[in-house]
XYZ file of C-alpha atoms in Angstrom:
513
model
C -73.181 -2.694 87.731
C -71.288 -5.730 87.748
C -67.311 -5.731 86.551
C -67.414 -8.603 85.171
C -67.185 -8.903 81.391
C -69.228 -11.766 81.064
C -72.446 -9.829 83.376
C -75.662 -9.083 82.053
C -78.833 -7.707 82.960
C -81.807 -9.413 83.299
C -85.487 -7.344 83.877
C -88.014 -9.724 85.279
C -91.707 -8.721 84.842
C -94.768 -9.734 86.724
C -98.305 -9.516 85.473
C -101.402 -10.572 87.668
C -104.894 -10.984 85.916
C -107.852 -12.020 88.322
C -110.362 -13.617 85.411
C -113.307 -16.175 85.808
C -112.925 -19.614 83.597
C -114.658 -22.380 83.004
C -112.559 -24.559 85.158
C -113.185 -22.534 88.108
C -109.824 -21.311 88.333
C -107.477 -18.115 88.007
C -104.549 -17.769 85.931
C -101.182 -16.350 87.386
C -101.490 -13.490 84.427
C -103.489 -11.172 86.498
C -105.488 -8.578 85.258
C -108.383 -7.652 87.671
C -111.504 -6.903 86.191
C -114.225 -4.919 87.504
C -116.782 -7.777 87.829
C -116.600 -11.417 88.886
C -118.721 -13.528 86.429
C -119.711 -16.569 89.029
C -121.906 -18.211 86.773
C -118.943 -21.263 86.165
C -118.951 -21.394 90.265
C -122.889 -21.087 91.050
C -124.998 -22.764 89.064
C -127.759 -22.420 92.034
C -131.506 -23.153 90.851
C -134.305 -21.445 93.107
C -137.804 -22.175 93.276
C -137.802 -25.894 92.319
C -140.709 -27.176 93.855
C -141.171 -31.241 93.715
C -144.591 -33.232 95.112
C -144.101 -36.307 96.255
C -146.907 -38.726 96.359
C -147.666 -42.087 97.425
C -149.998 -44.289 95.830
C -152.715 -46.097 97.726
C -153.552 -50.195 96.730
C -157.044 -50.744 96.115
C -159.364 -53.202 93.908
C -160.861 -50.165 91.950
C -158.482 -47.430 91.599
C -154.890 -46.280 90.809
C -155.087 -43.090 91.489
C -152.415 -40.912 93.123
C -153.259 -39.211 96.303
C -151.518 -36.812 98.556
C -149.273 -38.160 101.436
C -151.003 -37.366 104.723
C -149.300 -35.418 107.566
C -148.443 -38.027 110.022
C -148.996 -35.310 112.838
C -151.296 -32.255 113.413
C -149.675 -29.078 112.751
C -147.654 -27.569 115.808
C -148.174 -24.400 117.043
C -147.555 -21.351 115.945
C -143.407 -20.582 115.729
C -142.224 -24.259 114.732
C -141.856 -25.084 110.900
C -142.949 -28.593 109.675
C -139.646 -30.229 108.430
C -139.973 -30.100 104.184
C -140.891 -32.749 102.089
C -138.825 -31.434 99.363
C -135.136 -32.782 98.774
C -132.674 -30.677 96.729
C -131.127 -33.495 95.857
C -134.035 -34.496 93.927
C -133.977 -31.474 92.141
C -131.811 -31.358 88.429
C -131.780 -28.246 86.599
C -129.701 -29.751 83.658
C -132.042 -32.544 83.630
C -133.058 -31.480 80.202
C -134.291 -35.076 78.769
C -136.579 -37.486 80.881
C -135.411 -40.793 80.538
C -131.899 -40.656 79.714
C -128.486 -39.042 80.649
C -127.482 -35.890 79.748
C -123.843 -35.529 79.331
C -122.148 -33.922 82.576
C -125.044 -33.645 84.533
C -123.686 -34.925 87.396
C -127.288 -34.597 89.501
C -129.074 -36.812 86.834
C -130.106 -40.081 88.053
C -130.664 -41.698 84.812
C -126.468 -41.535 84.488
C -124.916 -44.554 85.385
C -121.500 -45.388 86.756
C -120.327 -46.197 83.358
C -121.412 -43.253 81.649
C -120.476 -40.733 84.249
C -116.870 -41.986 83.872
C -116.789 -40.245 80.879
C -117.837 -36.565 82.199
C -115.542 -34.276 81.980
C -116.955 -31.088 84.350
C -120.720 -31.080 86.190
C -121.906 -28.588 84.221
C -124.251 -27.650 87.934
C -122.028 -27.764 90.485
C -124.650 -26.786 93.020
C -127.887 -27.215 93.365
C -130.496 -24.795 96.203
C -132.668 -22.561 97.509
C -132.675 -19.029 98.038
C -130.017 -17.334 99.567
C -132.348 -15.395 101.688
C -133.767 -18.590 103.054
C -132.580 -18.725 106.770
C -131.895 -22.392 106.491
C -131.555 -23.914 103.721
C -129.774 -27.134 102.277
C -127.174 -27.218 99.143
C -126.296 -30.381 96.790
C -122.582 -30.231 95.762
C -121.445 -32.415 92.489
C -117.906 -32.474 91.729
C -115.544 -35.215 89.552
C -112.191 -36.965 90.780
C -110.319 -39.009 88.377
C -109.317 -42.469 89.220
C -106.178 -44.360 88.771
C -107.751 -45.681 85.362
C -107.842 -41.507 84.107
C -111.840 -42.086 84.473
C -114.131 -39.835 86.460
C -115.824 -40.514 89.275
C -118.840 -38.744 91.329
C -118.820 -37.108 94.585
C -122.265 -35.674 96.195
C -122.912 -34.280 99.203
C -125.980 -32.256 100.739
C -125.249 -29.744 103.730
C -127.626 -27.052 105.492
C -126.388 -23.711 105.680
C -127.298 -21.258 107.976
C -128.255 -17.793 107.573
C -127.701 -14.986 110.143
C -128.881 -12.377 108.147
C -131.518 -9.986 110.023
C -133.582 -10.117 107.376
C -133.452 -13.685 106.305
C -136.767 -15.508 105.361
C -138.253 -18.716 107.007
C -139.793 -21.068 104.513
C -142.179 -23.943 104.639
C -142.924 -26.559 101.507
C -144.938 -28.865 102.185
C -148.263 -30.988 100.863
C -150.045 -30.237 104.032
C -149.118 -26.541 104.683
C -152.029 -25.540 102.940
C -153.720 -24.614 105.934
C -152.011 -23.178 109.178
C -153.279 -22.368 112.691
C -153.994 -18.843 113.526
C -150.760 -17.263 114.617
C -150.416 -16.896 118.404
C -150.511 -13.318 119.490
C -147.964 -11.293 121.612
C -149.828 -10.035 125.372
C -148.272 -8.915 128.494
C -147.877 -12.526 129.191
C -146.430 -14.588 126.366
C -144.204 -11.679 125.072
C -140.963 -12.907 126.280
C -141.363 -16.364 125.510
C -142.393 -15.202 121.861
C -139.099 -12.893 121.953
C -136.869 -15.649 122.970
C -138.335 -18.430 120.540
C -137.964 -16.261 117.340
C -135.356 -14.321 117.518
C -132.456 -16.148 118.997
C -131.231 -16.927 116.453
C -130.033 -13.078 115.741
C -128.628 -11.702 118.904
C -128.741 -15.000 121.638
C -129.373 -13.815 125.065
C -127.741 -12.919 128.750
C -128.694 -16.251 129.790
C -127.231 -18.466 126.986
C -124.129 -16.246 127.073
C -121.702 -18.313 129.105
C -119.456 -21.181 126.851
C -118.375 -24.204 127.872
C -115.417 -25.328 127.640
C -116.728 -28.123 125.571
C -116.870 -25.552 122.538
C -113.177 -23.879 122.754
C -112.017 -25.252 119.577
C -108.045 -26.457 119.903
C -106.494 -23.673 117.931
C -104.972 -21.671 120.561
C -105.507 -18.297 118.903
C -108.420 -16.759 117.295
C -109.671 -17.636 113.801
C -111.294 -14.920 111.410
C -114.614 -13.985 112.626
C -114.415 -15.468 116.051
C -115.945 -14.392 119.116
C -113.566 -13.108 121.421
C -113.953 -14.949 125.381
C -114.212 -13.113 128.412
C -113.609 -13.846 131.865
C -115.922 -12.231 134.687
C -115.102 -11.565 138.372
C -116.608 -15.224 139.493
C -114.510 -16.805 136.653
C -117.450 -17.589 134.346
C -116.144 -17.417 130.932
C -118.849 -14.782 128.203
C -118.100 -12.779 125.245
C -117.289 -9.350 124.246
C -120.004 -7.910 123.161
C -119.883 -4.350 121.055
C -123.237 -2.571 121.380
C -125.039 -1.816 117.601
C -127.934 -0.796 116.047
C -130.533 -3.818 115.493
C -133.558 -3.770 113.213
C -134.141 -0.181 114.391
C -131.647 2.401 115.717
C -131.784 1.222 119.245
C -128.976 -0.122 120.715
C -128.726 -3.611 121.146
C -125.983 -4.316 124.043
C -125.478 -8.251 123.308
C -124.105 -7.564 119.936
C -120.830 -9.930 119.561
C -117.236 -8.075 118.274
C -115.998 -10.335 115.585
C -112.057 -10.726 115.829
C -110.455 -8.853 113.079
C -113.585 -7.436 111.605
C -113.553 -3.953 112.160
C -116.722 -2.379 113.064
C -118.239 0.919 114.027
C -121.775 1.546 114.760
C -124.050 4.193 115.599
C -127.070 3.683 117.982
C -129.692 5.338 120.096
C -130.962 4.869 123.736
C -134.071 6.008 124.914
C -133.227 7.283 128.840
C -135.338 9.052 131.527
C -132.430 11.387 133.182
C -133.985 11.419 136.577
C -134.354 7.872 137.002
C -131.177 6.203 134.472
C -128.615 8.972 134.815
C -126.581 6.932 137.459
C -127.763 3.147 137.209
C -128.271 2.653 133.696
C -124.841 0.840 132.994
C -125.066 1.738 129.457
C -124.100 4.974 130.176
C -121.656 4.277 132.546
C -117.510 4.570 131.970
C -117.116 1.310 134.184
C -119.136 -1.095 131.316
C -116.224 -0.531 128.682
C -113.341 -0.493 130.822
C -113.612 -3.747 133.335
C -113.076 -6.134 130.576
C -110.947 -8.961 131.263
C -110.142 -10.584 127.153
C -109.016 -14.088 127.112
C -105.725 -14.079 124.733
C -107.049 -16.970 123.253
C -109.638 -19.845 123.158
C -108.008 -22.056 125.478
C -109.232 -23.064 128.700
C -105.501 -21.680 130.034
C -105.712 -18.585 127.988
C -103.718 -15.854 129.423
C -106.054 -12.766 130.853
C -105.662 -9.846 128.774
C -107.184 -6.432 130.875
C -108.765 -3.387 128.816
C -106.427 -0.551 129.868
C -107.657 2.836 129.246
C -105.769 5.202 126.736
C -107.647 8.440 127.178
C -110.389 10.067 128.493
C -112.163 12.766 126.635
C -114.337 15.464 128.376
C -116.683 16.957 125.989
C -118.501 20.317 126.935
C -122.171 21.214 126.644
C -120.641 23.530 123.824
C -119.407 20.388 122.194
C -115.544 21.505 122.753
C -113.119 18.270 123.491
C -110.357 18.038 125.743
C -108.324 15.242 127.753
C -108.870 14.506 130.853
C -105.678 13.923 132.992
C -106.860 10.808 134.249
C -105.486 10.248 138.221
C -106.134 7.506 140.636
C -109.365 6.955 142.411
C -110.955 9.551 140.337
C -114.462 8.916 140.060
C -116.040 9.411 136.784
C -119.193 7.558 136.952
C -122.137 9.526 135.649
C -123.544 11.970 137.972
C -127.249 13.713 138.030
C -126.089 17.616 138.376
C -130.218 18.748 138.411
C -133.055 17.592 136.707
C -132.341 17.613 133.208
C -128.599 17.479 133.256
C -126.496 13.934 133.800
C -122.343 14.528 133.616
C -120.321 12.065 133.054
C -122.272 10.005 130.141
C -120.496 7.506 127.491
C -120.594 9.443 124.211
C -118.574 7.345 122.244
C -115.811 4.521 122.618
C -113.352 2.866 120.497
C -111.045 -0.347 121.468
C -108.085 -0.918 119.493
C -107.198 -4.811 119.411
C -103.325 -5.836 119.477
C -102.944 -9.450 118.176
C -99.527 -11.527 117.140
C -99.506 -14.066 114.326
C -101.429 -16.675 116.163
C -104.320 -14.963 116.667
C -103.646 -14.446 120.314
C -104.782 -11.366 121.773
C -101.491 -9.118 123.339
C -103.079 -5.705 124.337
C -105.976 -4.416 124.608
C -107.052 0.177 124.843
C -110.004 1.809 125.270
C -110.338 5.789 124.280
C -113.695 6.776 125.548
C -115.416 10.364 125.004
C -117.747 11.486 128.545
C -120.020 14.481 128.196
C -122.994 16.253 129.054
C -126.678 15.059 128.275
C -129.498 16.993 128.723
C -132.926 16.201 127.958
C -133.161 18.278 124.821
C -130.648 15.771 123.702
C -132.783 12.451 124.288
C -132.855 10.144 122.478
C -128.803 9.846 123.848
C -126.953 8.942 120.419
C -123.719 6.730 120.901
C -120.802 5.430 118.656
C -118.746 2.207 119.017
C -115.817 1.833 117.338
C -113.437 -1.408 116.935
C -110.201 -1.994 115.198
C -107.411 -4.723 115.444
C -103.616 -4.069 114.551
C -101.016 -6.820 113.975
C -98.860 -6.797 116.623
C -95.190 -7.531 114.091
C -97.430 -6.534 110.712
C -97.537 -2.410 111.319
C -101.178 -1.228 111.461
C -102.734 -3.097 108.523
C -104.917 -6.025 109.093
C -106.626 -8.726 106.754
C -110.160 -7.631 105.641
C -112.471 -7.633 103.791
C -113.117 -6.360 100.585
C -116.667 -5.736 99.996
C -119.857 -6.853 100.927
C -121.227 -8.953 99.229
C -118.992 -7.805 96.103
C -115.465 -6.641 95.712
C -115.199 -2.849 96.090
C -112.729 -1.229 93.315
C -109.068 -0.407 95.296
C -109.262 -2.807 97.807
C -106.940 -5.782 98.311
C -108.098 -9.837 96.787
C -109.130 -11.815 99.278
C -107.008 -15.232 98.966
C -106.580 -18.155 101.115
C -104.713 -21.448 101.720
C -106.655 -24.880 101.252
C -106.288 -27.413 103.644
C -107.780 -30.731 105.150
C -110.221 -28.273 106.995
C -111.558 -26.434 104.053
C -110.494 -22.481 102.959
C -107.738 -20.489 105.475
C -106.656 -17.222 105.808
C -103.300 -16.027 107.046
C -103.750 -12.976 109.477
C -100.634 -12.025 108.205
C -100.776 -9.283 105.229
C -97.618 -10.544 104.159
C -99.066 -13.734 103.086
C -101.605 -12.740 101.220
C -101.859 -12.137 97.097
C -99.603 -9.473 96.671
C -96.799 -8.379 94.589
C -93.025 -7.420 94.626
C -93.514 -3.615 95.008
C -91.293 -2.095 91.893
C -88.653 0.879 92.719
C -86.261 2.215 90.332
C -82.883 -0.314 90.255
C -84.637 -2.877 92.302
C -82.604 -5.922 92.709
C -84.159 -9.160 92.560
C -81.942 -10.820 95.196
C -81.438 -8.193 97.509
C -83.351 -8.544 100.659
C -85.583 -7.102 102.182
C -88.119 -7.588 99.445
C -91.096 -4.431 100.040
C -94.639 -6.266 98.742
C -97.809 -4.600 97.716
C -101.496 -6.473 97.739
C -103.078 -7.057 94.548
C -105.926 -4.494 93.947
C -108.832 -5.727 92.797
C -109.892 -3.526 89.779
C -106.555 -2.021 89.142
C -104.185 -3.573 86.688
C -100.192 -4.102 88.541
C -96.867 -4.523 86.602
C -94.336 -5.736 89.080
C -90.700 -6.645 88.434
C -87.303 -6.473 89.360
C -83.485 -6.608 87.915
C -81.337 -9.471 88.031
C -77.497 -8.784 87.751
C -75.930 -12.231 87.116
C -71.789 -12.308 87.257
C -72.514 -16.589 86.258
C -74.599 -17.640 84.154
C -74.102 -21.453 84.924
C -76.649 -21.853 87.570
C -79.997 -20.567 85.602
C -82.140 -22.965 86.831
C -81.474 -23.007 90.199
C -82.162 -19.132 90.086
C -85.196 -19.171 87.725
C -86.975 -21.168 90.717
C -85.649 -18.742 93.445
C -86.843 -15.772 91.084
C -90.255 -17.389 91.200
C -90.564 -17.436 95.409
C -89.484 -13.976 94.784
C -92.442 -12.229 92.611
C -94.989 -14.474 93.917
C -93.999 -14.115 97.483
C -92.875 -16.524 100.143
C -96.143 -18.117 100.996
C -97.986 -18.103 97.855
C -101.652 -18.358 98.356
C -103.654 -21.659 96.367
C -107.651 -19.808 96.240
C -108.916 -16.402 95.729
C -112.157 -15.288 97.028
C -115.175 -14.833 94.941
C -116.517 -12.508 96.490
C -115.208 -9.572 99.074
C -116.732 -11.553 101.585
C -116.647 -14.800 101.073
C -116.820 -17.767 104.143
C -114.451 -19.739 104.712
C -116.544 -22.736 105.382
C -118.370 -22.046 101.710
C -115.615 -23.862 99.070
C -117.504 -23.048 96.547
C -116.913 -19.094 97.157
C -113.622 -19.792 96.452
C -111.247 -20.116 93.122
C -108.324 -21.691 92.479
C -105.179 -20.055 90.866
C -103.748 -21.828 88.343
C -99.773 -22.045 87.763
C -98.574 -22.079 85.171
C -93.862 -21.996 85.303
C -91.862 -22.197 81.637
C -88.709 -21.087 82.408
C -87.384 -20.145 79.186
């Protein structure tokens, strides 16, 4: 308590609401609801399907008639390019032949009446989102100098790396297709390679040029993390995980700060895979040279090994004292018995603030397998730790929605679209409350905001002069918002960064009083 006479006591309180509005934003009184409503974000029309048709000149007849394909159909495996543009398509196009007020996507607006739109009441026009490929019309306003609005379109294809993803074809002629091609002894790899590419890649495509390191010296979100091999040819890390069945699929990309951990099966013949099937072999997880970053002068980053664990027929564990020159690749004891086998490893991922790898462990688990234990079952396990943060890292927070408890996803917009700090402390979060917390008193302990779960944050403010109020109302602001006050929350728990549209935008609103 302050001495002074003329003191007082101030109690500052912070409430955070996370709600959906028609302006596409979020206002700075947050209470997080249990549900997202994205129908003022997505206004996404599937299934419009439009014919186009040319008509043919002739002395006795008008008559519309199909437009020819100007090539035979390919073979099987390559889709004809559609006829169909969304940006043709207008689901508020309620009334043919004239303009419907803020439907930015119909063509019967002109210049003069869109200037007097106030929102595009479909921002978005597209397919399905389980179309593999698929292109999406954006509509949005700016004002000009004159306080009028003015239209901005765009169509771009988005991609689809779902698994399970669906190819489509719309097109006059697609009524009739050649009989699909089908898989023998001889055209089985090239059919393997043409469709499904596009889900795992392959060994031979697995090398990158230094034409695609990007300039950011660290590692964004969701990047693919470099390697360097014993020739100097640059590849990735690759995790093994389960693909479309429980097999394990070895040329399955680690994602950088995306914690995984995946369960898989191999199918082995002990007698003949024990000891060169490198899948099952300690060496495969541990000679792993990590580029710290995406540069072509990236420092080399080695996988050191943190423990060894020697699990018994009986299932018991204990650590192996690991000492040099010990061999420990897998060993056929008889028949049906292999020593020595990968049961399960996990890498834990040290990174600083710009993204650049600093250390890199590997804890691996070596046991017995027998053949009562085919098919051999393995677990991979990743996880990344801020080097200066403690051991939390950004994630996300649901897939595809947000999961009650878990943090809001926010982000920074720049000339590049949507970023994310790695940093937890620049996130959405709150000044974490304690009993006779002083506003001005460093440090300042945050918390995240939870999505779900209603926060009251605030703090006291002992004041000895009064005179400078508005210089401390602003500081008091930095001080419950945070430092680095995130501009967008996420839509969803897993939102892209290269998808705006997932994205909303807080709104401020500051009256001191």
């Amino acid at each position: 308590m302050a001495s002074s006479a003329s003191s007082g006591f101030f109690c500052l309180f912070f409430l955070f609401s996370a709600v959906a509005t028609e302006e596409n934003t979020t206002s700075l009184d947050l209470t997080t609801p249990a549900s997202f409503d994205q129908n003022v974000t997505f206004a996404v029309t599937e299934n419009y399907t439009v014919f186009e048709t040319t008509t043919t000149p002739s002395s006795g007849s008008t008559e519309e008639e199909p437009l020819l394909p100007a090539e035979p159909l390919p073979e099987s495996g390559r889709l004809l390019t559609p006829v169909t543009a969304v940006d043709r398509l207008c689901p508020c196009d309620d009334h043919t032949g004239v303009c419907d007020i803020n439907c930015c996507c119909d063509r019967e607006c002109s210049k003069e009446v869109v200037a007097l739109f106030t929102s595009c009441s479909v921002p978005a026009v597209s397919g399905g989102r389980q179309l593999c490929s698929r292109d999406v019309a954006s509509y949005s306003l700016r004002s000009t100098m004159n306080g009028y609005s003015e239209l901005q379109s765009s169509v771009q294809k988005e991609t689809s790396y779902n698994l399970f993803c669906i190819q489509a074809q719309n097109r006059l002629d697609g009524l009739s297709h050649p009989p699909p091609e089908l898989p023998t002894d001889s055209n089985f790899e090239w059919l393997f390679k043409q469709f499904t590419s596009f889900i795992f890649g392959s060994d031979s495509g697995a090398q990158v040029s230094p034409g695609e390191l990007q300039a950011s010296p660290g590692y964004l979100y969701e990047d693919v993390m470099l390697t360097v091999g014993e020739s100097g040819q640059r590849g990735m890390f690759w995790l093994p995980a389960a693909g479309l069945t429980a097999d394990c699929v070895d040329n399955s990309p680690a994602a950088f700060l995306k914690d995984q951990s995946s369960q898989c099966s191999r199918r082995v013949v002990l007698d003949q895979d024990c000891s060169s099937l490198p899948a099952l072999s300690i060496n495969t997880y541990t000679d792993i040279q990590l580029f710290a970053g995406k540069q072509i002068d990236a420092a080399v980053v080695p996988v050191k090994v943190a423990s060894i664990i020697l699990q018994s027929t009986d299932d018991t564990q204990s650590e192996l004292q690991i000492s040099a020159g010990e061999n420990l690749s897998p060993v056929l004891l008889r028949n049906s018995l292999c020593a020595n086998v990968v049961l399960k490893v996990t890498y834990v991922i040290r990174y600083n603030s710009g993204g650049e790898i600093v250390n890199a462990t590997v804890t691996l688990v070596l046991g017995f397998v027998s053949d009562d234990m085919l098919p051999l079952e393995q677990e991979f396990q990743i996880t990344y730790v801020q080097e200066d943060g403690g051991d939390v890292a950004v994630r996300y927070s649901g897939n595809p929605g947000y999961v009650v408890g878990l943090p809001l996803v926010s982000g920074t917009k720049t000339a590049d679209g949507i970023t994310r700090s790695i940093d937890p402390r620049d996130t959405l979060s709150l000044l974490h409350s304690a009993e006779d917390q002083d506003c001005l008193q460093d440090p300042q302990q945050r918390s995240p905001v939870l999505f779900g779960l209603n926060s009251v944050s605030g703090c006291t403010l002992r004041l000895v002069d009064a005179e400078n109020c508005s210089l401390v109302s602003h500081l008091l602001l930095d001080v419950l918002r945070g430092p680095n006050y995130p501009q967008y929350v996420a839509s969803f728990g897993n939102s892209h960064l290269d998808n705006p549209l997932d994205w909303v935008q807080i709104k401020n609103s500051f009256s001191p009083g």
